[in-house]
Amino acid sequence: MVNREHAQKLWNNLLELGTKRLILLAVIGVAVFAGVGGGAYYLSRPEYNTLYAGLSREDVSRVGSVLRDANIAFDINSAGDTIYVRPAQTAQARTLLADKGLPSNTSGGYELFDKIGSLGLTSFMQEVTRVRALEGEIARTIQVLKDVKAARVHIVIPARGSFRREQLPPSASVVLRTEGPADARTARSVRHLVAAAVPGMTADKVTVLDSNGSLLSDDDGGGIGATPTTMANLQRVVSRSIQENVSRALTPYLGLDNFEVSVATQLSTDKRQTNETTYDPDSRVQRSVRAVREKESSQSADRQQPTTVQQNLPDQQVNANGAKNSSDEKQRREDITNYEVSSKTVTTVSDGYVVNKMFLAVLVNRPRLAASLGDKASDAAIDAKVAEIAQIAATAAGIDKPRGDQIQVSAVEFMEGARDMAPVPSITFTEVMMRQAGSLVSAITILAVAGMLIWFGLRPAINTILASAKTDEAAQFQAETNALTGGSAAGGATTMAVLANEPPPNLIQDVSTSIQNAPQKRLEQIIQLDEKQAAAILKQWIRQEEPA
């Protein structure tokens, strides 16, 4: 009920101000709200959102030109490869750029065939376009890989000659631009990807470089293992693997927080090819047998007459029985047996890595060992435990003493909280203020603008309205008093003095003190000022109300 009365009084007071004053108050209120709202929006407007990142300078230039023609506000980062727009215009900007075919890659894919006509196209131009399209498609696929920001692919496909004995194989070179250091595994993946995408190409014919000009892999096959970065990564992987093996072996024995393992390895990635041929004389196989049998028999008789004296006599017959006769018989036997002696040929090609030396260090928490031994925790018992732990660690790591591997196990007392992570320091008040500096400046600016509008705009206007209302009320009261008192100058002056000495009303107290402006209040003021004059006024009112 009280709130309703106050609201009714406030409404009556507003109606008493008049139409012009109410319009003036409304204009001032709208101006204040518009100024505060505009300042708040301008100071707390949203940041730019990323439209496209990782663009080339040509794409940035073309995209900026299109956005500028479309009256879309944009910004470019310091590196010149990212474009930002306002959040409300992101969808519009992407739709517009997609309609224009931006951002576009200079090494386009198979859409290159859509831009050329078939009329007048020679076979050479077709082959060049095919190679360019293949390069663009492979580059797009490589850019999908993790941490790869950009890629450039060059493919060389030799022309096939009709009179060549050997055809040259195709080759390729790839340049990668990554976010962090180049990874050898990524280079190896890129080599196989390019080799599989080009017909007739092998992985050893693909050379991969990074943006700094460092060789990640080449056609010799040794580029991966030859780079210092790859060698360090390989040593790190091998050391971590050995460390995990030792940790898995010691964790059930000592617990997770009671030992520390450190492994250092010396690796060799040199290629090795070993050819070995072994002959076994005890293992022989009869390969061939050759048997030769020869028998020769011959006889010889001399039938010629001998030369004697009787040949000179007539009718003399010479007896040739005295001639010489001979016979010859020969036999030859030859056996040849060929045996095959068994042999074994072994060819070994090593293209991986070899551990030349290994160094293993294990630190064990001495109080944990003493607690596990209980009452038998003597130095000799602890040393025996340490030796047992050393044997377990050596077996898990694969220590080879003839190779020169070394292992060192020591029982020491761990520092308390050595494994605990250092607590993150709390944010100080200065850091909080620095982080919220932008918001604080925006809030202070908004408050300052609102205060200035109220102090220099609303306050003078309200004072002017109240002063005008007070002057009108005083003039009306003076006119009524003069009419009742018969124009007494002394009474009017006194009344004006009383009203002049009355403090100006406050807007906050308008609801509670609005009753002061009623005629009863004015009458009370006149009675307190001069009782006789008040009695005369009441008598005059009574006479006017009596029927004639």
Coordinates of C-alpha atoms in Angstrom, one line a residue:
M1 CA 0.0 0.0 0.0
V2 CA 2.8 2.4 0.9
N3 CA 4.7 1.6 -2.4
R4 CA 1.5 2.2 -4.3
E5 CA 1.0 5.6 -2.6
H6 CA 4.6 6.6 -3.3
A7 CA 4.3 5.5 -7.0
Q8 CA 1.0 7.6 -7.2
K9 CA 2.7 10.6 -5.7
L10 CA 5.7 10.2 -8.0
W11 CA 3.4 10.0 -11.0
N12 CA 1.5 13.1 -9.9
N13 CA 4.8 15.0 -9.5
L14 CA 5.8 14.0 -13.0
L15 CA 2.5 15.2 -14.4
E16 CA 2.9 18.5 -12.6
L17 CA 6.2 19.1 -14.4
G18 CA 4.4 19.7 -17.6
T19 CA 4.8 18.4 -21.2
K20 CA 7.9 20.3 -22.2
R21 CA 9.8 19.3 -19.1
L22 CA 8.9 15.7 -19.4
I23 CA 10.1 15.7 -23.1
L24 CA 13.3 17.4 -22.0
L25 CA 13.9 14.7 -19.3
A26 CA 13.1 12.0 -21.8
V27 CA 15.6 13.4 -24.3
I28 CA 18.3 13.7 -21.7
G29 CA 17.7 10.1 -20.5
V30 CA 17.8 8.7 -24.0
A31 CA 21.1 10.6 -24.6
V32 CA 22.6 9.3 -21.4
F33 CA 21.7 5.7 -22.2
A34 CA 22.8 6.0 -25.8
G35 CA 26.2 7.5 -24.7
V36 CA 26.8 4.8 -22.1
G37 CA 25.7 2.0 -24.5
G38 CA 27.8 3.3 -27.3
G39 CA 30.9 3.7 -25.1
A40 CA 30.4 0.2 -23.7
Y41 CA 30.0 -1.3 -27.2
Y42 CA 33.0 0.6 -28.6
L43 CA 35.3 -0.3 -25.7
S44 CA 34.2 -3.9 -25.2
R45 CA 33.7 -4.8 -28.9
P46 CA 34.7 -8.4 -29.7
E47 CA 38.2 -9.3 -31.0
Y48 CA 38.9 -10.4 -34.5
N49 CA 38.5 -14.1 -35.4
T50 CA 40.8 -16.1 -37.5
L51 CA 39.5 -16.3 -41.1
Y52 CA 42.4 -18.2 -42.7
A53 CA 45.9 -19.1 -41.4
G54 CA 49.1 -20.3 -43.1
L55 CA 48.5 -18.4 -46.3
S56 CA 51.1 -17.3 -48.8
R57 CA 51.8 -13.7 -49.5
E58 CA 50.0 -13.9 -52.8
D59 CA 46.9 -15.4 -51.2
V60 CA 46.9 -12.7 -48.5
S61 CA 47.1 -10.0 -51.1
R62 CA 44.3 -11.4 -53.2
V63 CA 42.1 -12.1 -50.1
G64 CA 42.7 -8.6 -48.7
S65 CA 41.7 -7.1 -52.0
V66 CA 38.4 -9.0 -52.2
L67 CA 37.5 -8.1 -48.5
R68 CA 38.4 -4.5 -49.1
D69 CA 36.1 -4.3 -52.1
A70 CA 33.3 -5.9 -50.1
N71 CA 33.7 -3.4 -47.2
I72 CA 34.6 -6.1 -44.7
A73 CA 37.0 -5.0 -42.0
F74 CA 40.0 -7.3 -41.7
D75 CA 43.4 -7.4 -40.0
I76 CA 46.6 -9.3 -40.8
N77 CA 49.1 -10.6 -38.2
S78 CA 52.7 -9.6 -38.0
A79 CA 53.9 -12.7 -39.9
G80 CA 51.7 -11.9 -42.8
D81 CA 50.2 -15.3 -43.1
T82 CA 46.9 -15.0 -41.1
I83 CA 43.8 -12.9 -41.8
Y84 CA 41.4 -11.9 -39.1
V85 CA 37.8 -10.5 -39.5
R86 CA 35.1 -9.6 -37.0
P87 CA 33.0 -12.5 -35.7
A88 CA 29.8 -11.3 -37.2
Q89 CA 31.4 -11.2 -40.7
T90 CA 33.3 -14.5 -40.6
A91 CA 30.6 -16.5 -42.5
Q92 CA 30.0 -13.7 -45.0
A93 CA 33.7 -13.4 -45.7
R94 CA 34.3 -17.2 -46.2
T95 CA 31.3 -17.4 -48.5
L96 CA 32.5 -14.5 -50.6
L97 CA 36.0 -15.9 -50.8
A98 CA 34.8 -19.4 -51.7
D99 CA 32.8 -17.8 -54.5
K100 CA 36.0 -16.2 -55.8
G101 CA 38.0 -19.4 -55.4
L102 CA 40.2 -18.0 -52.7
P103 CA 42.5 -18.8 -51.0
S104 CA 44.0 -20.6 -54.0
N105 CA 47.1 -22.6 -54.2
T106 CA 49.5 -21.7 -57.0
S107 CA 50.2 -25.4 -57.6
G108 CA 46.7 -26.5 -58.2
G109 CA 45.6 -30.1 -58.5
Y110 CA 43.5 -31.7 -61.2
E111 CA 41.4 -28.7 -61.5
L112 CA 44.1 -27.3 -63.8
F113 CA 42.5 -29.4 -66.6
D114 CA 39.3 -27.4 -66.1
K115 CA 41.1 -24.2 -66.9
I116 CA 42.6 -25.2 -70.2
G117 CA 40.8 -25.9 -73.4
S118 CA 41.3 -29.0 -75.5
L119 CA 41.6 -27.0 -78.8
G120 CA 45.2 -26.5 -79.8
L121 CA 46.6 -28.4 -76.8
T122 CA 49.8 -30.3 -77.7
S123 CA 51.0 -33.5 -76.1
F124 CA 53.8 -31.6 -74.4
M125 CA 51.3 -29.2 -72.7
Q126 CA 49.2 -32.1 -71.6
E127 CA 52.2 -33.9 -70.0
V128 CA 53.3 -30.7 -68.3
T129 CA 49.7 -30.1 -67.0
R130 CA 49.5 -33.7 -65.7
V131 CA 52.8 -33.3 -63.8
R132 CA 51.7 -30.0 -62.3
A133 CA 48.3 -31.5 -61.3
L134 CA 50.1 -34.5 -59.7
E135 CA 52.4 -32.2 -57.8
G136 CA 49.6 -30.1 -56.5
E137 CA 47.6 -33.1 -55.3
I138 CA 50.5 -34.7 -53.5
A139 CA 51.4 -31.3 -51.9
R140 CA 47.8 -31.0 -50.6
T141 CA 47.9 -34.5 -49.2
I142 CA 51.3 -33.8 -47.4
Q143 CA 49.8 -30.7 -45.8
V144 CA 47.2 -32.8 -44.1
L145 CA 50.0 -34.4 -42.0
K146 CA 50.4 -33.2 -38.4
D147 CA 52.7 -30.2 -37.9
V148 CA 53.1 -29.6 -41.7
K149 CA 52.1 -26.1 -42.6
A150 CA 53.2 -26.1 -46.2
A151 CA 54.8 -28.4 -48.8
R152 CA 56.2 -28.0 -52.2
V153 CA 56.7 -31.0 -54.5
H154 CA 58.8 -31.2 -57.7
I155 CA 58.5 -34.4 -59.8
V156 CA 60.8 -35.3 -62.7
I157 CA 59.5 -37.9 -65.1
P158 CA 62.1 -38.6 -67.8
A159 CA 61.1 -38.9 -71.4
R160 CA 61.0 -42.4 -72.6
G161 CA 63.3 -43.1 -75.6
S162 CA 62.7 -45.8 -78.1
F163 CA 66.4 -46.6 -78.6
R164 CA 67.5 -46.5 -74.9
R165 CA 68.6 -49.7 -73.3
E166 CA 67.7 -48.5 -69.8
Q167 CA 64.9 -46.1 -69.0
L168 CA 65.7 -43.5 -66.3
P169 CA 63.4 -43.9 -63.2
P170 CA 61.3 -40.9 -62.1
S171 CA 62.5 -38.8 -59.1
A172 CA 61.1 -36.2 -56.8
S173 CA 62.1 -33.6 -54.3
V174 CA 59.9 -32.3 -51.5
V175 CA 60.3 -29.1 -49.3
L176 CA 58.5 -29.1 -46.0
R177 CA 57.7 -26.2 -43.7
T178 CA 56.7 -27.4 -40.3
E179 CA 55.6 -25.8 -37.1
G180 CA 58.4 -27.2 -35.0
P181 CA 61.7 -29.0 -35.7
A182 CA 61.5 -31.4 -38.7
D183 CA 60.8 -35.0 -37.7
A184 CA 62.6 -37.9 -39.5
R185 CA 59.5 -40.0 -39.2
T186 CA 57.5 -37.4 -41.1
A187 CA 60.2 -37.3 -43.8
R188 CA 60.2 -41.1 -44.1
S189 CA 56.4 -41.1 -44.5
V190 CA 56.5 -38.4 -47.1
R191 CA 59.1 -40.4 -49.1
H192 CA 56.8 -43.4 -49.2
L193 CA 53.8 -41.3 -49.9
V194 CA 55.4 -39.7 -53.0
A195 CA 56.8 -43.0 -54.2
A196 CA 53.4 -44.6 -54.0
A197 CA 51.7 -41.8 -55.8
V198 CA 54.0 -41.7 -58.9
P199 CA 54.1 -44.7 -61.2
G200 CA 57.5 -46.3 -61.4
M201 CA 59.1 -44.3 -58.6
T202 CA 60.8 -45.8 -55.6
A203 CA 61.3 -44.3 -52.1
D204 CA 65.1 -44.0 -52.6
K205 CA 64.5 -41.6 -55.4
V206 CA 62.7 -39.0 -53.2
T207 CA 64.7 -36.3 -51.5
V208 CA 63.1 -34.4 -48.6
L209 CA 64.3 -31.0 -47.3
D210 CA 63.0 -28.7 -44.6
S211 CA 62.5 -25.0 -44.9
N212 CA 66.0 -24.3 -43.4
G213 CA 67.6 -26.2 -46.2
S214 CA 68.5 -29.2 -44.0
L215 CA 68.5 -32.6 -45.7
L216 CA 66.0 -34.9 -44.1
S217 CA 66.3 -37.8 -46.5
D218 CA 67.9 -38.4 -49.9
D219 CA 68.2 -41.0 -52.6
D220 CA 71.2 -42.7 -51.0
G221 CA 69.0 -44.1 -48.3
G222 CA 71.4 -42.9 -45.6
G223 CA 70.1 -39.4 -45.3
I224 CA 67.7 -40.4 -42.4
G225 CA 70.4 -41.9 -40.3
A226 CA 73.0 -39.3 -41.3
T227 CA 71.3 -36.2 -40.0
P228 CA 72.3 -35.1 -36.5
T229 CA 68.7 -34.5 -35.6
T230 CA 67.7 -38.0 -36.6
M231 CA 70.7 -39.6 -34.9
A232 CA 69.8 -37.8 -31.7
N233 CA 66.1 -38.9 -32.0
L234 CA 67.2 -42.5 -32.5
Q235 CA 69.5 -42.5 -29.5
R236 CA 66.7 -41.0 -27.4
V237 CA 64.2 -43.6 -28.6
V238 CA 66.6 -46.5 -27.9
S239 CA 67.6 -45.1 -24.5
R240 CA 63.9 -44.6 -23.5
S241 CA 63.1 -48.2 -24.6
I242 CA 66.0 -49.6 -22.5
Q243 CA 65.0 -47.4 -19.5
E244 CA 61.4 -48.7 -19.7
N245 CA 62.6 -52.3 -19.7
V246 CA 64.7 -51.7 -16.6
S247 CA 61.9 -49.8 -14.9
R248 CA 59.4 -52.6 -15.6
A249 CA 61.8 -55.1 -14.1
L250 CA 62.5 -53.1 -10.9
T251 CA 59.1 -51.7 -10.2
P252 CA 57.6 -54.8 -8.6
Y253 CA 60.9 -55.3 -6.6
L254 CA 61.5 -51.8 -5.3
G255 CA 58.3 -49.8 -6.0
L256 CA 57.8 -46.9 -8.3
D257 CA 59.3 -44.1 -6.3
N258 CA 62.4 -45.9 -4.9
F259 CA 64.7 -45.9 -7.9
E260 CA 65.9 -43.8 -10.8
V261 CA 67.2 -45.2 -14.1
S262 CA 69.4 -43.3 -16.6
V263 CA 70.6 -44.9 -19.9
A264 CA 73.1 -43.5 -22.4
T265 CA 73.8 -45.3 -25.7
Q266 CA 76.3 -45.0 -28.5
L267 CA 74.8 -46.1 -31.8
S268 CA 76.2 -46.7 -35.2
T269 CA 74.0 -46.4 -38.3
D270 CA 76.7 -47.4 -40.8
K271 CA 75.6 -49.8 -43.5
R272 CA 77.2 -53.2 -43.4
Q273 CA 77.3 -56.0 -46.1
T274 CA 78.9 -59.3 -45.2
N275 CA 79.5 -62.1 -47.8
E276 CA 80.6 -65.5 -46.3
T277 CA 81.3 -68.8 -48.1
T278 CA 81.9 -72.0 -46.1
Y279 CA 83.1 -75.3 -47.6
D280 CA 82.6 -78.6 -45.7
P281 CA 85.1 -81.3 -46.9
D282 CA 83.5 -84.0 -44.8
S283 CA 80.2 -83.6 -46.6
R284 CA 80.7 -84.6 -50.2
V285 CA 78.4 -85.9 -52.9
Q286 CA 79.3 -88.0 -55.9
R287 CA 78.6 -85.8 -58.9
S288 CA 79.8 -87.9 -61.9
V289 CA 81.7 -91.2 -62.6
R290 CA 83.7 -91.9 -65.8
A291 CA 85.1 -95.4 -66.6
V292 CA 87.3 -96.1 -69.6
R293 CA 88.3 -99.7 -70.7
E294 CA 90.8 -100.2 -73.6
K295 CA 92.3 -103.5 -75.0
E296 CA 94.7 -103.5 -78.0
S297 CA 96.3 -106.6 -79.6
S298 CA 98.6 -106.6 -82.7
Q299 CA 100.8 -109.2 -84.6
S300 CA 103.6 -108.5 -87.2
A301 CA 105.2 -111.0 -89.7
D302 CA 108.0 -110.3 -92.2
R303 CA 107.3 -112.3 -95.5
Q304 CA 110.1 -110.9 -97.6
Q305 CA 112.9 -113.3 -98.9
P306 CA 116.2 -112.9 -97.3
T307 CA 119.1 -111.6 -99.4
T308 CA 121.5 -114.4 -99.9
V309 CA 123.9 -116.0 -102.4
Q310 CA 121.4 -118.5 -103.5
Q311 CA 119.3 -115.8 -105.1
N312 CA 122.0 -115.5 -107.7
L313 CA 121.8 -119.1 -108.7
P314 CA 119.5 -120.2 -111.3
D315 CA 116.6 -122.4 -110.3
Q316 CA 117.2 -121.9 -106.7
Q317 CA 114.4 -121.3 -104.3
V318 CA 115.2 -119.4 -101.3
N319 CA 113.4 -120.4 -98.1
A320 CA 111.8 -117.5 -96.3
N321 CA 111.1 -119.3 -93.1
G322 CA 113.7 -117.4 -91.3
A323 CA 111.6 -114.2 -91.4
K324 CA 110.8 -112.3 -88.3
N325 CA 107.4 -112.6 -86.6
S326 CA 106.1 -110.4 -83.6
S327 CA 102.9 -109.9 -81.6
D328 CA 101.8 -107.1 -79.2
E329 CA 98.9 -106.8 -76.7
K330 CA 97.9 -103.7 -74.7
Q331 CA 95.2 -103.1 -72.0
R332 CA 94.2 -99.7 -70.4
R333 CA 91.7 -99.1 -67.6
E334 CA 90.7 -95.6 -66.4
D335 CA 88.1 -94.7 -63.7
I336 CA 87.3 -91.0 -63.0
T337 CA 84.9 -90.0 -60.2
N338 CA 83.8 -86.3 -59.6
Y339 CA 82.7 -85.3 -56.1
E340 CA 80.8 -82.0 -55.2
V341 CA 82.0 -80.5 -51.9
S342 CA 79.1 -78.8 -50.1
S343 CA 79.5 -75.0 -49.6
K344 CA 77.3 -72.4 -47.9
T345 CA 77.2 -68.7 -48.9
V346 CA 75.7 -66.1 -46.5
T347 CA 75.1 -62.5 -47.5
T348 CA 74.1 -60.1 -44.7
V349 CA 73.1 -56.5 -45.3
S350 CA 72.5 -54.3 -42.3
D351 CA 70.7 -51.0 -42.8
G352 CA 69.6 -50.3 -39.2
Y353 CA 71.6 -49.4 -36.2
V354 CA 74.0 -51.2 -33.9
V355 CA 74.6 -50.4 -30.2
N356 CA 78.3 -49.9 -29.8
K357 CA 78.3 -49.2 -26.1
M358 CA 75.7 -48.8 -23.4
F359 CA 76.0 -47.0 -20.0
L360 CA 73.4 -47.7 -17.4
A361 CA 73.1 -46.0 -14.0
V362 CA 70.6 -47.0 -11.3
L363 CA 70.0 -45.1 -8.1
V364 CA 68.2 -47.0 -5.3
N365 CA 66.6 -45.5 -2.2
R366 CA 68.7 -46.8 0.6
P367 CA 66.0 -46.4 3.4
R368 CA 63.7 -48.5 1.3
L369 CA 66.2 -51.3 1.1
A370 CA 66.9 -51.1 4.8
A371 CA 63.2 -51.2 5.6
S372 CA 62.7 -54.3 3.3
L373 CA 65.6 -56.1 5.2
G374 CA 64.2 -55.3 8.6
D375 CA 66.5 -56.3 11.5
K376 CA 69.1 -57.7 9.0
A377 CA 69.7 -54.3 7.5
S378 CA 73.5 -54.4 7.7
D379 CA 75.9 -52.9 5.2
A380 CA 76.8 -56.4 3.9
A381 CA 73.1 -57.2 3.4
I382 CA 72.4 -53.9 1.6
D383 CA 75.5 -54.5 -0.7
A384 CA 74.1 -58.0 -1.5
K385 CA 70.7 -56.4 -2.4
V386 CA 72.5 -53.8 -4.6
A387 CA 74.4 -56.6 -6.4
E388 CA 71.1 -58.4 -7.0
I389 CA 69.5 -55.3 -8.3
A390 CA 72.5 -54.7 -10.6
Q391 CA 72.1 -58.3 -12.0
I392 CA 68.4 -57.7 -12.7
A393 CA 69.0 -54.3 -14.3
A394 CA 71.8 -55.7 -16.5
T395 CA 69.6 -58.6 -17.7
A396 CA 66.7 -56.3 -18.4
A397 CA 68.9 -53.8 -20.3
G398 CA 70.9 -56.4 -22.2
I399 CA 74.3 -55.4 -20.9
D400 CA 77.2 -57.0 -22.8
K401 CA 80.5 -56.7 -20.9
P402 CA 82.7 -57.9 -23.8
R403 CA 81.2 -55.1 -25.9
G404 CA 82.3 -52.5 -23.3
D405 CA 79.0 -51.8 -21.6
Q406 CA 79.0 -50.4 -18.1
I407 CA 76.5 -50.5 -15.3
Q408 CA 76.6 -48.7 -12.0
V409 CA 74.1 -49.3 -9.2
S410 CA 74.3 -47.2 -6.0
A411 CA 72.1 -47.1 -2.9
V412 CA 71.7 -43.6 -1.7
E413 CA 69.2 -41.7 0.4
F414 CA 66.6 -39.8 -1.7
M415 CA 65.8 -36.3 -0.7
E416 CA 62.3 -35.7 0.6
G417 CA 60.0 -34.4 -2.0
A418 CA 62.5 -34.9 -4.8
R419 CA 59.8 -36.3 -7.0
D420 CA 57.1 -33.9 -6.1
M421 CA 56.5 -31.2 -8.6
A422 CA 57.1 -27.6 -7.5
P423 CA 53.9 -25.9 -6.7
V424 CA 52.7 -23.3 -9.1
P425 CA 53.1 -19.9 -7.4
S426 CA 49.8 -18.1 -6.8
I427 CA 49.0 -15.1 -9.0
T428 CA 49.8 -11.9 -7.3
F429 CA 47.5 -8.9 -7.2
T430 CA 49.8 -7.1 -9.6
E431 CA 49.6 -9.9 -12.2
V432 CA 45.8 -10.0 -11.8
M433 CA 45.6 -6.3 -12.4
M434 CA 47.9 -6.5 -15.4
R435 CA 45.9 -9.4 -16.9
Q436 CA 42.7 -7.4 -16.4
A437 CA 44.1 -4.1 -17.5
G438 CA 42.1 -4.0 -20.6
S439 CA 38.8 -4.7 -18.9
L440 CA 39.6 -2.2 -16.1
V441 CA 40.4 0.5 -18.6
S442 CA 37.2 -0.2 -20.5
A443 CA 35.1 -0.2 -17.2
I444 CA 36.7 3.0 -16.0
T445 CA 36.2 4.7 -19.3
I446 CA 32.5 3.7 -19.4
L447 CA 32.0 5.0 -15.8
A448 CA 33.8 8.2 -16.6
V449 CA 31.7 8.8 -19.7
A450 CA 28.5 8.0 -17.8
G451 CA 29.6 10.3 -14.9
M452 CA 30.4 13.1 -17.2
L453 CA 27.0 12.8 -19.0
I454 CA 25.2 12.8 -15.7
W455 CA 27.2 15.6 -14.1
F456 CA 27.4 17.9 -17.1
G457 CA 24.2 17.0 -18.8
L458 CA 21.6 15.5 -16.6
R459 CA 22.3 17.5 -13.4
P460 CA 22.1 21.0 -15.0
A461 CA 19.0 20.1 -16.8
I462 CA 17.3 18.8 -13.6
N463 CA 18.4 21.9 -11.7
T464 CA 17.0 24.1 -14.4
I465 CA 13.7 22.2 -14.4
L466 CA 13.4 22.3 -10.6
A467 CA 14.3 26.0 -10.5
S468 CA 11.7 26.8 -13.1
A469 CA 9.1 24.8 -11.2
K470 CA 10.0 26.4 -7.9
T471 CA 9.6 29.9 -9.5
D472 CA 6.2 29.0 -10.9
E473 CA 5.0 27.7 -7.6
A474 CA 6.2 30.7 -5.8
A475 CA 4.5 33.0 -8.2
Q476 CA 1.3 31.1 -8.0
F477 CA 1.4 31.1 -4.2
Q478 CA 2.1 34.8 -4.2
A479 CA -0.9 35.4 -6.4
E480 CA -3.1 33.3 -4.2
T481 CA -1.8 35.1 -1.1
N482 CA -2.4 38.5 -2.5
A483 CA -5.8 37.5 -3.6
L484 CA -6.7 36.4 0.0
T485 CA -5.0 39.2 1.8
G486 CA -6.2 41.8 -0.4
G487 CA -2.8 42.5 -1.9
S488 CA -1.0 43.1 1.3
A489 CA 2.6 43.9 0.3
A490 CA 4.0 43.1 3.8
G491 CA 2.3 39.7 3.9
G492 CA 3.4 38.9 0.4
A493 CA 7.0 39.9 1.0
T494 CA 7.1 37.9 4.2
T495 CA 5.7 34.9 2.5
M496 CA 8.2 35.2 -0.3
A497 CA 11.0 35.5 2.2
V498 CA 9.8 32.3 3.9
L499 CA 9.7 30.5 0.6
A500 CA 13.1 31.9 -0.3
N501 CA 14.6 30.6 2.9
E502 CA 13.2 27.2 2.4
P503 CA 15.9 24.7 1.1
P504 CA 15.4 23.4 -2.4
P505 CA 13.8 20.0 -2.6
N506 CA 15.8 16.9 -3.4
L507 CA 14.8 14.5 -6.1
I508 CA 15.4 11.5 -3.8
Q509 CA 12.9 13.0 -1.3
D510 CA 10.3 14.0 -3.8
V511 CA 8.2 10.9 -3.1
S512 CA 8.2 11.4 0.7
T513 CA 7.9 15.2 0.7
S514 CA 5.6 15.8 -2.2
I515 CA 2.8 16.6 0.3
Q516 CA 4.6 19.8 1.1
N517 CA 3.4 21.3 -2.2
A518 CA -0.3 20.8 -1.2
P519 CA -2.6 23.8 -0.2
Q520 CA -2.8 22.5 3.4
K521 CA 1.0 22.8 3.7
R522 CA 0.9 26.3 2.4
L523 CA -1.9 27.1 4.9
E524 CA 0.2 25.7 7.8
Q525 CA 3.2 27.9 6.7
I526 CA 0.9 31.0 6.7
I527 CA -0.5 30.1 10.2
Q528 CA 3.0 29.7 11.6
L529 CA 4.0 33.0 10.1
D530 CA 1.0 35.1 11.2
E531 CA -2.0 33.7 13.0
K532 CA -4.1 36.9 12.6
Q533 CA -3.6 36.9 8.9
A534 CA -4.4 33.2 8.7
A535 CA -7.6 33.8 10.7
A536 CA -8.6 36.6 8.4
I537 CA -8.0 34.3 5.4
L538 CA -10.1 31.5 6.9
K539 CA -12.9 34.0 7.7
Q540 CA -12.8 35.3 4.1
W541 CA -13.1 31.7 2.8
I542 CA -16.1 31.0 5.1
R543 CA -17.9 34.1 4.0
Q544 CA -17.3 33.2 0.3
E545 CA -18.8 29.7 0.9
E546 CA -21.9 31.0 2.8
P547 CA -25.0 31.0 0.7
A548 CA -26.2 34.4 -0.3

